């Protein structure tokens, strides 16, 4: 699996990351996290608002903390200066770790005191409680605004939705971040599990998958990964699905199949 540099930090992350939103069974999620690390998917994504997720990760990676890259996120409701510091402490406790690898503002609300959040991020960086910081769900204009309030290149990541029916970022955010030296992570490649099976477009994916001896999930990841420098965050709590998803990158879609997917799911 290829790696992608996180911003301009020199840190390399695998193109695939494992999410932890909305899992059903903690033991299965924990086992899948362990299996993911063993398969090279050592970047685990979570957030303070994902029920039970930080605890599951903390337990699962307790003895392999240094082999894992953990991203967590502060809820905008907590994103004052003090609130962010406190939220981070709680996340650290739940994750049973002394540092987060990447800490993001989960999304921006109209009254989010962004300057305070960023000041808290600076404090956390100086204290060594987080290694890197970034944002989530910011469009280009809000991202520019956040960058202008912070040190150059200090924000290293914007995590946003990216799937076949939401490809807008290919036009604006991805090119902008390439230029500005941030890494984009795309979440919900499988529409949070709400696969549009009844839509005719889904049949296109199924048809292509059948011809390659693959699954539609693999075709989706393979197609999205063609960006090369966007991290794809999927969630699974099934080791079988994990293996399937990790194996999604070892084939090349023919140009005519790329064109069919483009036609079915226009950017
Ligand atoms: N920053 C944000 O605001 C934000 C928002 C949403 C998500 N995220 C992050 O991104 C992660 C991924 O997004 P997501 O959780 O929304 O959904 P997703 O990855 O689009 O879809 C997850 C669903 O797909 C299923 N699945 C995965 N691989 C499969 C396979 N090979 N075959 C069949 N089913 C498969 C999973 O079921 P099984 O578990 O049974 O495999 C689960 O139901 C989240 O967990 C979270 O970490 C961030």
PDB file of C-alpha atoms and ligand atoms in Angstrom:
ATOM      1  CA  UNK A   1       0.000   0.000   0.000  1.00  0.00           C
ATOM      2  CA  UNK A   2       1.395   3.388  -0.886  1.00  0.00           C
ATOM      3  CA  UNK A   3       1.847   6.192   1.592  1.00  0.00           C
ATOM      4  CA  UNK A   4       1.001   9.873   1.516  1.00  0.00           C
ATOM      5  CA  UNK A   5       2.869  12.651   3.260  1.00  0.00           C
ATOM      6  CA  UNK A   6       0.841  14.389   5.946  1.00  0.00           C
ATOM      7  CA  UNK A   7       1.006  18.051   4.942  1.00  0.00           C
ATOM      8  CA  UNK A   8       4.667  19.034   4.799  1.00  0.00           C
ATOM      9  CA  UNK A   9       5.551  17.154   7.965  1.00  0.00           C
ATOM     10  CA  UNK A  10       7.628  14.343   6.448  1.00  0.00           C
ATOM     11  CA  UNK A  11       5.309  11.850   8.168  1.00  0.00           C
ATOM     12  CA  UNK A  12       4.038   9.198   5.779  1.00  0.00           C
ATOM     13  CA  UNK A  13       0.553   7.706   6.216  1.00  0.00           C
ATOM     14  CA  UNK A  14      -1.046   4.818   4.356  1.00  0.00           C
ATOM     15  CA  UNK A  15      -3.567   5.759   1.686  1.00  0.00           C
ATOM     16  CA  UNK A  16      -6.196   3.795   3.640  1.00  0.00           C
ATOM     17  CA  UNK A  17      -7.266   4.617   7.190  1.00  0.00           C
ATOM     18  CA  UNK A  18      -9.742   2.873   9.464  1.00  0.00           C
ATOM     19  CA  UNK A  19     -12.686   4.817  10.891  1.00  0.00           C
ATOM     20  CA  UNK A  20     -14.542   4.016  14.099  1.00  0.00           C
ATOM     21  CA  UNK A  21     -17.873   5.852  13.827  1.00  0.00           C
ATOM     22  CA  UNK A  22     -21.024   3.955  14.693  1.00  0.00           C
ATOM     23  CA  UNK A  23     -19.600   0.512  15.359  1.00  0.00           C
ATOM     24  CA  UNK A  24     -21.973  -2.040  16.846  1.00  0.00           C
ATOM     25  CA  UNK A  25     -19.722  -4.411  18.726  1.00  0.00           C
ATOM     26  CA  UNK A  26     -16.718  -3.158  20.699  1.00  0.00           C
ATOM     27  CA  UNK A  27     -14.890  -6.493  20.718  1.00  0.00           C
ATOM     28  CA  UNK A  28     -15.203  -6.850  16.932  1.00  0.00           C
ATOM     29  CA  UNK A  29     -14.145  -3.249  16.387  1.00  0.00           C
ATOM     30  CA  UNK A  30     -11.125  -3.767  18.641  1.00  0.00           C
ATOM     31  CA  UNK A  31     -10.108  -6.937  16.811  1.00  0.00           C
ATOM     32  CA  UNK A  32     -10.470  -5.159  13.471  1.00  0.00           C
ATOM     33  CA  UNK A  33      -8.265  -2.303  14.663  1.00  0.00           C
ATOM     34  CA  UNK A  34      -5.544  -4.818  15.608  1.00  0.00           C
ATOM     35  CA  UNK A  35      -5.883  -6.596  12.276  1.00  0.00           C
ATOM     36  CA  UNK A  36      -5.732  -3.268  10.433  1.00  0.00           C
ATOM     37  CA  UNK A  37      -2.426  -2.340  12.062  1.00  0.00           C
ATOM     38  CA  UNK A  38      -1.024  -5.745  11.136  1.00  0.00           C
ATOM     39  CA  UNK A  39      -2.136  -5.194   7.518  1.00  0.00           C
ATOM     40  CA  UNK A  40      -0.423  -1.793   7.356  1.00  0.00           C
ATOM     41  CA  UNK A  41      -3.535   0.327   7.967  1.00  0.00           C
ATOM     42  CA  UNK A  42      -2.054   1.902  11.074  1.00  0.00           C
ATOM     43  CA  UNK A  43      -3.967   5.201  10.874  1.00  0.00           C
ATOM     44  CA  UNK A  44      -7.092   4.998  13.057  1.00  0.00           C
ATOM     45  CA  UNK A  45      -9.650   7.793  12.912  1.00  0.00           C
ATOM     46  CA  UNK A  46     -11.917   8.715  15.793  1.00  0.00           C
ATOM     47  CA  UNK A  47     -13.543  11.678  17.524  1.00  0.00           C
ATOM     48  CA  UNK A  48     -14.722  12.616  20.973  1.00  0.00           C
ATOM     49  CA  UNK A  49     -18.303  12.399  19.682  1.00  0.00           C
ATOM     50  CA  UNK A  50     -18.046   8.776  18.442  1.00  0.00           C
ATOM     51  CA  UNK A  51     -19.655   6.819  21.289  1.00  0.00           C
ATOM     52  CA  UNK A  52     -17.207   4.398  22.870  1.00  0.00           C
ATOM     53  CA  UNK A  53     -14.737   4.643  20.003  1.00  0.00           C
ATOM     54  CA  UNK A  54     -11.791   6.254  21.789  1.00  0.00           C
ATOM     55  CA  UNK A  55     -12.075   3.689  24.592  1.00  0.00           C
ATOM     56  CA  UNK A  56     -12.073   0.800  22.119  1.00  0.00           C
ATOM     57  CA  UNK A  57      -8.990   2.138  20.356  1.00  0.00           C
ATOM     58  CA  UNK A  58      -7.242   2.770  23.678  1.00  0.00           C
ATOM     59  CA  UNK A  59      -7.772  -0.826  24.704  1.00  0.00           C
ATOM     60  CA  UNK A  60      -6.963  -2.287  21.288  1.00  0.00           C
ATOM     61  CA  UNK A  61      -3.611  -0.526  20.813  1.00  0.00           C
ATOM     62  CA  UNK A  62      -2.473  -0.273  24.428  1.00  0.00           C
ATOM     63  CA  UNK A  63       0.656  -2.363  23.844  1.00  0.00           C
ATOM     64  CA  UNK A  64       1.378  -1.076  20.319  1.00  0.00           C
ATOM     65  CA  UNK A  65       0.772   2.648  20.739  1.00  0.00           C
ATOM     66  CA  UNK A  66       3.974   3.607  18.936  1.00  0.00           C
ATOM     67  CA  UNK A  67       2.940   1.651  15.837  1.00  0.00           C
ATOM     68  CA  UNK A  68      -0.365   3.474  15.484  1.00  0.00           C
ATOM     69  CA  UNK A  69      -1.277   6.924  14.197  1.00  0.00           C
ATOM     70  CA  UNK A  70      -4.398   8.200  15.961  1.00  0.00           C
ATOM     71  CA  UNK A  71      -6.541  11.063  14.688  1.00  0.00           C
ATOM     72  CA  UNK A  72      -9.206  12.476  16.974  1.00  0.00           C
ATOM     73  CA  UNK A  73     -11.433  15.531  16.818  1.00  0.00           C
ATOM     74  CA  UNK A  74     -12.773  18.198  19.110  1.00  0.00           C
ATOM     75  CA  UNK A  75     -16.506  18.888  18.898  1.00  0.00           C
ATOM     76  CA  UNK A  76     -17.215  22.520  17.898  1.00  0.00           C
ATOM     77  CA  UNK A  77     -19.312  22.916  21.064  1.00  0.00           C
ATOM     78  CA  UNK A  78     -16.087  22.487  23.058  1.00  0.00           C
ATOM     79  CA  UNK A  79     -13.885  24.545  20.777  1.00  0.00           C
ATOM     80  CA  UNK A  80     -13.140  27.506  23.028  1.00  0.00           C
ATOM     81  CA  UNK A  81      -9.544  27.838  24.235  1.00  0.00           C
ATOM     82  CA  UNK A  82     -10.147  26.132  27.566  1.00  0.00           C
ATOM     83  CA  UNK A  83     -12.805  23.803  26.172  1.00  0.00           C
ATOM     84  CA  UNK A  84     -10.416  22.469  23.543  1.00  0.00           C
ATOM     85  CA  UNK A  85      -7.669  21.825  26.087  1.00  0.00           C
ATOM     86  CA  UNK A  86     -10.134  19.984  28.318  1.00  0.00           C
ATOM     87  CA  UNK A  87     -11.646  17.994  25.460  1.00  0.00           C
ATOM     88  CA  UNK A  88      -8.171  16.890  24.435  1.00  0.00           C
ATOM     89  CA  UNK A  89      -7.393  15.754  27.993  1.00  0.00           C
ATOM     90  CA  UNK A  90     -10.579  13.672  28.009  1.00  0.00           C
ATOM     91  CA  UNK A  91      -9.713  12.118  24.644  1.00  0.00           C
ATOM     92  CA  UNK A  92      -6.207  11.298  25.882  1.00  0.00           C
ATOM     93  CA  UNK A  93      -7.654   9.617  28.947  1.00  0.00           C
ATOM     94  CA  UNK A  94     -10.154   7.570  26.949  1.00  0.00           C
ATOM     95  CA  UNK A  95      -7.457   6.609  24.455  1.00  0.00           C
ATOM     96  CA  UNK A  96      -5.049   5.751  27.302  1.00  0.00           C
ATOM     97  CA  UNK A  97      -2.294   7.704  25.624  1.00  0.00           C
ATOM     98  CA  UNK A  98      -0.166  10.743  26.397  1.00  0.00           C
ATOM     99  CA  UNK A  99      -0.437  12.218  22.883  1.00  0.00           C
ATOM    100  CA  UNK A 100      -2.658  12.334  19.812  1.00  0.00           C
ATOM    101  CA  UNK A 101      -0.971  12.122  16.449  1.00  0.00           C
ATOM    102  CA  UNK A 102      -3.466  14.426  14.772  1.00  0.00           C
ATOM    103  CA  UNK A 103      -6.136  16.600  16.353  1.00  0.00           C
ATOM    104  CA  UNK A 104      -8.855  18.175  14.223  1.00  0.00           C
ATOM    105  CA  UNK A 105     -11.661  20.642  14.719  1.00  0.00           C
ATOM    106  CA  UNK A 106     -14.579  18.359  13.791  1.00  0.00           C
ATOM    107  CA  UNK A 107     -16.532  21.036  11.947  1.00  0.00           C
ATOM    108  CA  UNK A 108     -17.074  24.737  12.037  1.00  0.00           C
ATOM    109  CA  UNK A 109     -20.242  26.239  13.470  1.00  0.00           C
ATOM    110  CA  UNK A 110     -21.276  29.823  13.013  1.00  0.00           C
ATOM    111  CA  UNK A 111     -20.288  30.697  16.561  1.00  0.00           C
ATOM    112  CA  UNK A 112     -17.169  28.518  16.788  1.00  0.00           C
ATOM    113  CA  UNK A 113     -14.418  30.757  18.195  1.00  0.00           C
ATOM    114  CA  UNK A 114     -11.893  29.626  15.613  1.00  0.00           C
ATOM    115  CA  UNK A 115      -9.101  31.883  16.871  1.00  0.00           C
ATOM    116  CA  UNK A 116      -9.432  30.330  20.318  1.00  0.00           C
ATOM    117  CA  UNK A 117      -9.475  26.790  18.930  1.00  0.00           C
ATOM    118  CA  UNK A 118      -6.286  27.481  17.013  1.00  0.00           C
ATOM    119  CA  UNK A 119      -4.653  29.080  20.048  1.00  0.00           C
ATOM    120  CA  UNK A 120      -5.506  25.942  22.026  1.00  0.00           C
ATOM    121  CA  UNK A 121      -4.053  23.808  19.222  1.00  0.00           C
ATOM    122  CA  UNK A 122      -0.831  25.824  19.510  1.00  0.00           C
ATOM    123  CA  UNK A 123      -0.719  25.198  23.279  1.00  0.00           C
ATOM    124  CA  UNK A 124      -1.321  21.465  22.772  1.00  0.00           C
ATOM    125  CA  UNK A 125       1.449  21.311  20.160  1.00  0.00           C
ATOM    126  CA  UNK A 126       3.851  23.066  22.533  1.00  0.00           C
ATOM    127  CA  UNK A 127       2.894  20.735  25.381  1.00  0.00           C
ATOM    128  CA  UNK A 128       3.490  17.700  23.171  1.00  0.00           C
ATOM    129  CA  UNK A 129      -0.078  16.503  23.688  1.00  0.00           C
ATOM    130  CA  UNK A 130      -0.730  16.542  19.955  1.00  0.00           C
ATOM    131  CA  UNK A 131       1.809  16.066  17.175  1.00  0.00           C
ATOM    132  CA  UNK A 132      -0.156  17.726  14.379  1.00  0.00           C
ATOM    133  CA  UNK A 133      -3.370  19.675  13.965  1.00  0.00           C
ATOM    134  CA  UNK A 134      -5.933  20.275  11.266  1.00  0.00           C
ATOM    135  CA  UNK A 135      -9.588  20.700  10.485  1.00  0.00           C
ATOM    136  CA  UNK A 136     -12.537  18.738   9.198  1.00  0.00           C
ATOM    137  CA  UNK A 137     -15.470  19.631   6.966  1.00  0.00           C
ATOM    138  CA  UNK A 138     -14.057  23.016   5.947  1.00  0.00           C
ATOM    139  CA  UNK A 139     -14.542  24.219   2.395  1.00  0.00           C
ATOM    140  CA  UNK A 140     -11.813  26.166   0.637  1.00  0.00           C
ATOM    141  CA  UNK A 141     -12.925  29.587   1.843  1.00  0.00           C
ATOM    142  CA  UNK A 142     -13.200  28.546   5.505  1.00  0.00           C
ATOM    143  CA  UNK A 143      -9.912  26.689   5.230  1.00  0.00           C
ATOM    144  CA  UNK A 144      -8.223  29.805   3.868  1.00  0.00           C
ATOM    145  CA  UNK A 145      -9.663  31.786   6.768  1.00  0.00           C
ATOM    146  CA  UNK A 146      -8.364  29.252   9.301  1.00  0.00           C
ATOM    147  CA  UNK A 147      -4.942  29.231   7.691  1.00  0.00           C
ATOM    148  CA  UNK A 148      -4.752  33.017   7.785  1.00  0.00           C
ATOM    149  CA  UNK A 149      -5.359  32.880  11.552  1.00  0.00           C
ATOM    150  CA  UNK A 150      -2.582  30.369  12.173  1.00  0.00           C
ATOM    151  CA  UNK A 151       1.106  29.797  11.425  1.00  0.00           C
ATOM    152  CA  UNK A 152       1.887  28.929   7.794  1.00  0.00           C
ATOM    153  CA  UNK A 153       1.697  25.170   7.172  1.00  0.00           C
ATOM    154  CA  UNK A 154       0.624  24.486  10.771  1.00  0.00           C
ATOM    155  CA  UNK A 155      -2.717  23.061   9.633  1.00  0.00           C
ATOM    156  CA  UNK A 156      -1.772  19.842   7.879  1.00  0.00           C
ATOM    157  CA  UNK A 157      -5.087  18.167   7.125  1.00  0.00           C
ATOM    158  CA  UNK A 158      -8.690  18.768   6.089  1.00  0.00           C
ATOM    159  CA  UNK A 159     -10.946  15.724   6.525  1.00  0.00           C
ATOM    160  CA  UNK A 160     -14.069  15.884   4.367  1.00  0.00           C
ATOM    161  CA  UNK A 161     -16.697  13.621   2.832  1.00  0.00           C
ATOM    162  CA  UNK A 162     -15.581  11.932  -0.367  1.00  0.00           C
ATOM    163  CA  UNK A 163     -17.519   9.323  -2.270  1.00  0.00           C
ATOM    164  CA  UNK A 164     -18.845   8.711  -5.751  1.00  0.00           C
ATOM    165  CA  UNK A 165     -21.888  10.929  -5.302  1.00  0.00           C
ATOM    166  CA  UNK A 166     -19.923  13.664  -3.598  1.00  0.00           C
ATOM    167  CA  UNK A 167     -16.882  14.368  -5.746  1.00  0.00           C
ATOM    168  CA  UNK A 168     -16.972  18.141  -5.540  1.00  0.00           C
ATOM    169  CA  UNK A 169     -13.656  18.247  -3.696  1.00  0.00           C
ATOM    170  CA  UNK A 170     -11.938  17.000  -6.841  1.00  0.00           C
ATOM    171  CA  UNK A 171     -12.698  20.388  -8.362  1.00  0.00           C
ATOM    172  CA  UNK A 172     -11.835  22.715  -5.527  1.00  0.00           C
ATOM    173  CA  UNK A 173     -10.491  21.415  -2.208  1.00  0.00           C
ATOM    174  CA  UNK A 174      -8.068  18.805  -3.519  1.00  0.00           C
ATOM    175  CA  UNK A 175      -6.317  21.166  -5.979  1.00  0.00           C
ATOM    176  CA  UNK A 176      -6.236  23.899  -3.347  1.00  0.00           C
ATOM    177  CA  UNK A 177      -4.702  21.599  -0.704  1.00  0.00           C
ATOM    178  CA  UNK A 178      -2.094  20.284  -3.147  1.00  0.00           C
ATOM    179  CA  UNK A 179      -0.972  23.835  -3.720  1.00  0.00           C
ATOM    180  CA  UNK A 180      -1.187  24.836  -0.051  1.00  0.00           C
ATOM    181  CA  UNK A 181       0.602  21.740   1.277  1.00  0.00           C
ATOM    182  CA  UNK A 182      -2.273  20.148   3.214  1.00  0.00           C
ATOM    183  CA  UNK A 183      -3.359  16.548   2.973  1.00  0.00           C
ATOM    184  CA  UNK A 184      -7.005  15.819   2.261  1.00  0.00           C
ATOM    185  CA  UNK A 185      -8.662  12.823   3.919  1.00  0.00           C
ATOM    186  CA  UNK A 186     -11.934  11.605   2.468  1.00  0.00           C
ATOM    187  CA  UNK A 187     -14.477   9.924   4.708  1.00  0.00           C
ATOM    188  CA  UNK A 188     -17.588   7.774   4.090  1.00  0.00           C
ATOM    189  CA  UNK A 189     -16.471   6.206   0.800  1.00  0.00           C
ATOM    190  CA  UNK A 190     -19.351   3.730   1.245  1.00  0.00           C
ATOM    191  CA  UNK A 191     -21.981   6.362   2.071  1.00  0.00           C
ATOM    192  CA  UNK A 192     -21.928   5.352   5.762  1.00  0.00           C
ATOM    193  CA  UNK A 193     -23.118   1.932   4.647  1.00  0.00           C
ATOM    194  CA  UNK A 194     -26.197   3.332   2.876  1.00  0.00           C
ATOM    195  CA  UNK A 195     -25.251   1.806  -0.453  1.00  0.00           C
ATOM    196  CA  UNK A 196     -27.552   2.971  -3.282  1.00  0.00           C
ATOM    197  CA  UNK A 197     -28.219  -0.594  -4.376  1.00  0.00           C
ATOM    198  CA  UNK A 198     -31.462   0.199  -6.160  1.00  0.00           C
ATOM    199  CA  UNK A 199     -29.998   2.924  -8.329  1.00  0.00           C
ATOM    200  CA  UNK A 200     -28.940   2.001 -11.874  1.00  0.00           C
ATOM    201  CA  UNK A 201     -25.507   3.500 -11.187  1.00  0.00           C
ATOM    202  CA  UNK A 202     -24.843   0.774  -8.633  1.00  0.00           C
ATOM    203  CA  UNK A 203     -25.250  -1.787 -11.387  1.00  0.00           C
ATOM    204  CA  UNK A 204     -22.369  -0.159 -13.233  1.00  0.00           C
ATOM    205  CA  UNK A 205     -20.145  -0.804 -10.239  1.00  0.00           C
ATOM    206  CA  UNK A 206     -21.417  -4.342  -9.890  1.00  0.00           C
ATOM    207  CA  UNK A 207     -20.837  -5.070 -13.530  1.00  0.00           C
ATOM    208  CA  UNK A 208     -17.270  -3.733 -13.440  1.00  0.00           C
ATOM    209  CA  UNK A 209     -16.591  -5.593 -10.195  1.00  0.00           C
ATOM    210  CA  UNK A 210     -17.774  -8.869 -11.684  1.00  0.00           C
ATOM    211  CA  UNK A 211     -15.535  -8.505 -14.707  1.00  0.00           C
ATOM    212  CA  UNK A 212     -12.471  -7.887 -12.530  1.00  0.00           C
ATOM    213  CA  UNK A 213     -13.408 -10.645 -10.093  1.00  0.00           C
ATOM    214  CA  UNK A 214     -13.735  -7.972  -7.382  1.00  0.00           C
ATOM    215  CA  UNK A 215     -16.473  -6.486  -5.215  1.00  0.00           C
ATOM    216  CA  UNK A 216     -18.185  -3.100  -5.729  1.00  0.00           C
ATOM    217  CA  UNK A 217     -16.548  -1.929  -2.480  1.00  0.00           C
ATOM    218  CA  UNK A 218     -13.142  -2.649  -3.948  1.00  0.00           C
ATOM    219  CA  UNK A 219     -14.012  -0.873  -7.181  1.00  0.00           C
ATOM    220  CA  UNK A 220     -15.112   2.195  -5.206  1.00  0.00           C
ATOM    221  CA  UNK A 221     -11.898   2.390  -3.177  1.00  0.00           C
ATOM    222  CA  UNK A 222      -9.761   1.698  -6.215  1.00  0.00           C
ATOM    223  CA  UNK A 223     -11.506   4.449  -8.166  1.00  0.00           C
ATOM    224  CA  UNK A 224     -11.278   7.053  -5.369  1.00  0.00           C
ATOM    225  CA  UNK A 225      -7.649   6.157  -4.649  1.00  0.00           C
ATOM    226  CA  UNK A 226      -6.763   7.214  -8.206  1.00  0.00           C
ATOM    227  CA  UNK A 227      -6.268  10.688  -6.745  1.00  0.00           C
ATOM    228  CA  UNK A 228      -3.085   9.138  -5.249  1.00  0.00           C
ATOM    229  CA  UNK A 229      -2.668  11.771  -2.527  1.00  0.00           C
ATOM    230  CA  UNK A 230      -6.048  11.626  -0.754  1.00  0.00           C
ATOM    231  CA  UNK A 231      -6.320   9.422   2.337  1.00  0.00           C
ATOM    232  CA  UNK A 232      -9.483   7.276   2.237  1.00  0.00           C
ATOM    233  CA  UNK A 233     -11.101   6.570   5.595  1.00  0.00           C
ATOM    234  CA  UNK A 234     -13.549   3.683   5.623  1.00  0.00           C
ATOM    235  CA  UNK A 235     -15.156   2.055   8.625  1.00  0.00           C
ATOM    236  CA  UNK A 236     -15.523  -1.640   9.109  1.00  0.00           C
ATOM    237  CA  UNK A 237     -15.701  -3.794  12.196  1.00  0.00           C
ATOM    238  CA  UNK A 238     -15.378  -6.970  10.156  1.00  0.00           C
ATOM    239  CA  UNK A 239     -11.901  -8.403   9.612  1.00  0.00           C
ATOM    240  CA  UNK A 240     -13.217  -9.991   6.434  1.00  0.00           C
ATOM    241  CA  UNK A 241     -14.374  -6.630   5.033  1.00  0.00           C
ATOM    242  CA  UNK A 242     -11.104  -5.080   6.164  1.00  0.00           C
ATOM    243  CA  UNK A 243      -9.104  -7.624   4.162  1.00  0.00           C
ATOM    244  CA  UNK A 244     -11.357  -7.051   1.170  1.00  0.00           C
ATOM    245  CA  UNK A 245     -10.884  -3.285   1.381  1.00  0.00           C
ATOM    246  CA  UNK A 246      -7.120  -3.499   1.822  1.00  0.00           C
ATOM    247  CA  UNK A 247      -6.954  -5.705  -1.275  1.00  0.00           C
ATOM    248  CA  UNK A 248      -8.782  -3.028  -3.285  1.00  0.00           C
ATOM    249  CA  UNK A 249      -5.661  -1.290  -4.463  1.00  0.00           C
ATOM    250  CA  UNK A 250      -3.796  -4.038  -6.278  1.00  0.00           C
ATOM    251  CA  UNK A 251      -5.506  -3.763  -9.632  1.00  0.00           C
ATOM    252  CA  UNK A 252      -5.797  -1.038 -12.254  1.00  0.00           C
ATOM    253  CA  UNK A 253      -9.114   0.024 -13.767  1.00  0.00           C
ATOM    254  CA  UNK A 254      -9.019   0.267 -17.535  1.00  0.00           C
ATOM    255  CA  UNK A 255      -9.650   3.768 -18.938  1.00  0.00           C
ATOM    256  CA  UNK A 256     -13.021   2.693 -20.376  1.00  0.00           C
ATOM    257  CA  UNK A 257     -14.169   1.514 -16.934  1.00  0.00           C
ATOM    258  CA  UNK A 258     -12.975   4.751 -15.343  1.00  0.00           C
ATOM    259  CA  UNK A 259     -14.998   6.570 -18.005  1.00  0.00           C
ATOM    260  CA  UNK A 260     -18.108   4.490 -17.224  1.00  0.00           C
ATOM    261  CA  UNK A 261     -17.826   5.295 -13.521  1.00  0.00           C
ATOM    262  CA  UNK A 262     -17.285   8.970 -14.367  1.00  0.00           C
ATOM    263  CA  UNK A 263     -20.419   8.888 -16.452  1.00  0.00           C
ATOM    264  CA  UNK A 264     -22.486   7.128 -13.788  1.00  0.00           C
ATOM    265  CA  UNK A 265     -21.149   9.303 -10.958  1.00  0.00           C
ATOM    266  CA  UNK A 266     -20.075  12.593 -12.516  1.00  0.00           C
ATOM    267  CA  UNK A 267     -17.529  14.652 -10.558  1.00  0.00           C
TER     268      UNK A 267
HETATM  269  N1  LIG B   1     -14.992  14.158   9.953  1.00  0.00           N
HETATM  270  C1  LIG B   1     -16.260  13.807   9.886  1.00  0.00           C
HETATM  271  O1  LIG B   1     -17.166  14.644  10.041  1.00  0.00           O
HETATM  272  C2  LIG B   1     -16.617  12.391   9.608  1.00  0.00           C
HETATM  273  C3  LIG B   1     -17.935  12.070   9.228  1.00  0.00           C
HETATM  274  C4  LIG B   1     -18.220  10.724   8.940  1.00  0.00           C
HETATM  275  C5  LIG B   1     -17.231   9.782   9.033  1.00  0.00           C
HETATM  276  N2  LIG B   1     -15.956  10.115   9.439  1.00  0.00           N
HETATM  277  C6  LIG B   1     -14.909   9.079   9.594  1.00  0.00           C
HETATM  278  O2  LIG B   1     -14.827   8.290   8.423  1.00  0.00           O
HETATM  279  C7  LIG B   1     -15.078   6.921   8.759  1.00  0.00           C
HETATM  280  C8  LIG B   1     -15.728   6.184   7.596  1.00  0.00           C
HETATM  281  O3  LIG B   1     -16.970   6.726   7.258  1.00  0.00           O
HETATM  282  P1  LIG B   1     -18.368   6.069   7.718  1.00  0.00           P
HETATM  283  O4  LIG B   1     -18.192   5.338   8.980  1.00  0.00           O
HETATM  284  O5  LIG B   1     -19.341   7.196   7.670  1.00  0.00           O
HETATM  285  O6  LIG B   1     -18.823   5.081   6.622  1.00  0.00           O
HETATM  286  P2  LIG B   1     -18.265   4.244   5.379  1.00  0.00           P
HETATM  287  O7  LIG B   1     -16.849   3.851   5.571  1.00  0.00           O
HETATM  288  O8  LIG B   1     -18.681   4.979   4.160  1.00  0.00           O
HETATM  289  O9  LIG B   1     -19.222   2.964   5.494  1.00  0.00           O
HETATM  290  C9  LIG B   1     -19.160   2.117   6.583  1.00  0.00           C
HETATM  291  C10 LIG B   1     -20.149   0.989   6.336  1.00  0.00           C
HETATM  292  O10 LIG B   1     -19.699   0.195   5.231  1.00  0.00           O
HETATM  293  C11 LIG B   1     -19.647  -1.158   5.616  1.00  0.00           C
HETATM  294  N3  LIG B   1     -18.522  -1.790   4.915  1.00  0.00           N
HETATM  295  C12 LIG B   1     -17.212  -1.424   4.934  1.00  0.00           C
HETATM  296  N4  LIG B   1     -16.485  -2.213   4.127  1.00  0.00           N
HETATM  297  C13 LIG B   1     -17.360  -3.110   3.585  1.00  0.00           C
HETATM  298  C14 LIG B   1     -17.213  -4.188   2.685  1.00  0.00           C
HETATM  299  N5  LIG B   1     -16.035  -4.492   2.154  1.00  0.00           N
HETATM  300  N6  LIG B   1     -18.337  -4.922   2.361  1.00  0.00           N
HETATM  301  C15 LIG B   1     -19.553  -4.609   2.875  1.00  0.00           C
HETATM  302  N7  LIG B   1     -19.741  -3.579   3.738  1.00  0.00           N
HETATM  303  C16 LIG B   1     -18.647  -2.834   4.095  1.00  0.00           C
HETATM  304  C17 LIG B   1     -19.483  -1.171   7.116  1.00  0.00           C
HETATM  305  O11 LIG B   1     -20.069  -2.313   7.683  1.00  0.00           O
HETATM  306  P3  LIG B   1     -19.168  -3.380   8.524  1.00  0.00           P
HETATM  307  O12 LIG B   1     -18.624  -2.657   9.697  1.00  0.00           O
HETATM  308  O13 LIG B   1     -20.149  -4.445   8.845  1.00  0.00           O
HETATM  309  O14 LIG B   1     -18.097  -3.839   7.562  1.00  0.00           O
HETATM  310  C18 LIG B   1     -20.295   0.062   7.512  1.00  0.00           C
HETATM  311  O15 LIG B   1     -21.674  -0.263   7.613  1.00  0.00           O
HETATM  312  C19 LIG B   1     -15.930   7.024  10.040  1.00  0.00           C
HETATM  313  O16 LIG B   1     -15.951   5.807  10.747  1.00  0.00           O
HETATM  314  C20 LIG B   1     -15.219   8.138  10.748  1.00  0.00           C
HETATM  315  O17 LIG B   1     -14.029   7.666  11.359  1.00  0.00           O
HETATM  316  C21 LIG B   1     -15.650  11.412   9.690  1.00  0.00           C
END
